[in-house]
Amino acid sequence: MSGPSTYQPTNPALQWIERRLPIIGLIHSSFVAYPTPRNLNYWWTFGGILSFMLGVQIVTGVILAMHYTPHVDMAFNSVESIVRDVNYGWLLRYLHSNGASMFFIAVYIHMLRGLYYGSYKEPREILWILGVIIYLLMMATGFMGYVLPWGQMSFWGATVITNLFSAIPYVGDSIVTLLWGGYSVGNPTLNRFFSLHYLLPFVIAGVVVLHVWALHVAGQNNPAGVEPKTEKDTVPFTPYATIKDGFGMVCFMIFYAWFVFYIPNYLGDPDNYIMANPGVTPAHIVPEWYYLPFYAILRSIPSKLGGVICMFGAILVLAFLPWLDNAKTRSSRYRPIAKQFFWMFVAVCVLLGWLGAQPAEGVYTIASRILTFCYFAYFLIVLPILSRIEKPRTVPNSIADDVLAKYGKKVASAIVALVLAGGLVAGSMQDAKAQEHGGPVPPSLSWSFAGPIGKFDRGALQRGYKVYKEVCSTCHSMNLLHFRNLADEGGPGFSTAQAQAVASDVKVQDGPNDAGDMFDRPGRLADKFPAPFPNEQAARAANGGALPPDLSLIAKARGYDRGFPQFVFDFFKQFQEKGPNYVTALLQGYVDPPPKDFALPAGSYYNTYFPGHAIKMPKPISDDQVTYDDGTPQKVDQYAKDVATFLMWTAEPHLEARKRLGLQVMVFLIIFAGLMYFTKKKVWANAH
Amino acid sequence: MTTTSSAEHTRRDFLFVATGAVAAVGTAAVIWPLISQMNPDASTIAAGAPIEVDLAPIAEGQDIKVFWRGKPIYIMNRTKKQIDEARSVPTASLPDPASDQSRVKEGHDQWLVVIGICTHLGCIPIAHEGDYDGFFCPCHGSQYDSSGRVRRGPAPLNLPVPPYAFVSDSKIKIG
Ligand code: FES
């Protein structure tokens, strides 16, 4: 992309094409012969990783759109049927939902790298601004994508974020109505968000082309921050940068696969497994982790308009960075003071992210205000002043000199710092949950399906099904489960005939027949489990005004806080069993009579583990209520554990397939990373 | 870099080939789920289970259309005249030779069950129309006789008979 190519193919057919459309020459000059500084470190591989992630998101997204229904009544269930019924649907969905987080992790590293090494300075201002535009587009795309599954967080996130625009004086409300296409977030909103969520990634891809073009005109910056002067300072992009980027990418894929296959819901919010309900706001609304610092800035300002201005200002200020920081020296390596402020700035961002997940009250608000000030001060005060007064150290004469000097080996400590910081942000969301949750934390039980090679205990699944059928199903629906699922691989292990028998025991309403009447018929394998009540009103009327929640997803829709530093270990231990722990604890958590100082509302029961303790469901099960044929003790704790196992399966029916495939992918990626590493070493041996 | 021995060359080539091969295997493995997701999903397959149809309400000379796996199935209670017409034509003279007997179930000769999708390009032929007391396809004028065999027009094949069986004299199970 930097001027006419000198490349001439030897093959006559290619020559024929090349004379008419010099595309091979373009590719050759941009990605093969293109000279790249020889001293780039691994932080530079994140550009390639980002292109890779954009590709992954587009491919998985286009596929998900083939199966998704953008309608308020169907969106939630269509996402679930992708996960449950479409071949490899669970894989594609988890790749896409976790892919968004990976994309943001990579972009934050990429941006901080640019900040540290001064990659925005002359002549790369436009390159940097294009990057800021891409980042803004990513935020918009990510936000609209999060709305599509139409869970509680989707809906309330959409409500809160669109309401930001109502802060604009005079026209704010009209703009919000325009965004919604109605008087509240509803079907038109969902439809347009779907359309735009499909469109924007291609806009991003377009701006990425400009970004790469600008990069190839100005040339890459490098850790020394000096421009290449001679041939000795650069190596051709292929094979040197290609193989290095490739190795970086494979390492990143291992990290990505860890999330997808082992902790796919680690970064998600349990509330988003509850279908959107315009009548009930979740107790604590938290945006996705990648917006948290800006969310904290928004909330720290005590004025609505001021908060919105500061939030957008926090992003827009990045675009002015090339003119705020005038220092001649690019790389912070040679700027002893700027370097320290850089790390302070990183800490400020991480802490802001953490505060974004805390309740907006008391000490948190004060801390957010101080840190918001620090955030802006870094750009508006520190950098402009530093560029005047700081005395940089001597910069190497050339890149070749820099390579010989073998500068700095602090990469490892930086990685550790970043991982810890990331963990802090992720965990802070869970901290926030704790605040409102109160009460004791459900004990962690050992589950056969936990860990990298976990499998369901068939006996427990079958017993759990029995408990569900004889006890839970009298009040709770199970809308996402079909009779055929009982015979699915990785499930309770019914034969097709057994599942058929279960189905035909049940009366299912069908029709209308030729006379126009609805009629009952025996269930078929393809039927859903019928709900105990015909509609929500009937369910409420029969249950003292409370709606017994659907149980299909309950094991993923409930969570609790694990606290710091537990959640950091959870990442490594692949802890994903909050839901089953909670269900088991809840079923055993009834205390009668309630503690003396607790005022129990009429028609409620005291439960230790229920948020707020007053639950409408009476103690549902007692010892010996359900008969076990296999000699398992008929005790409440056993019942609770079995039914929790069953509910984990209904929430995640492909859990076994996921972990099995995960192991294969991990082994493959580790072998591949090893090969890439040695290949990279061999290739680079010539360059040193 | 000094001189490279040929042994090292071989080792290096092997490394490159191995890495390339593993990358190729990985790419192929990634493509598999991306294609496989286009196949019918589990709910579609489950919904394609056999269906039972009650024949009692269909009077002689009438027909009904039911849907199985999204395809229209014609079930026709043929008159004596229709059966005779279908059986009197010499099989060998037909574009897609098949006897009427081979297209119905023995002992239930009056019942014709065919998939009502024109074998030309997939339109739905209209029953009881055309010159052969059978079906007429409005799209490009193919004509089928009272046994669902193509007699005229661009359609190459007879209307296919779906898998079905009589559960009782007045009930069939399709699929
Ligand atoms: S589709 Fe029936 S004749 Fe062409």
Coordinates of N, CA and C in Angstrom, one line a residue, chain A residues 35 190 356 420 443 501 559 585:
Chain A
P35 N 9.0 -3.6 4.6 CA 10.1 -3.7 5.6 C 9.5 -3.4 7.0
L190 N -34.9 -3.5 19.0 CA -34.1 -4.8 18.8 C -33.8 -5.0 17.3
G356 N -16.3 1.0 38.5 CA -17.5 1.0 37.6 C -18.4 -0.2 38.0
L420 N -3.2 -9.5 36.5 CA -3.8 -9.2 37.8 C -4.9 -8.1 37.6
P443 N -22.2 -23.0 50.2 CA -21.0 -23.8 50.2 C -20.7 -24.4 48.9
A501 N -41.7 -43.1 25.9 CA -42.7 -43.5 26.9 C -43.0 -42.3 27.9
G559 N -26.2 -16.6 40.6 CA -24.8 -16.6 40.9 C -24.7 -15.9 42.3
A585 N -28.0 -25.2 47.9 CA -28.0 -24.5 49.2 C -29.5 -24.0 49.5

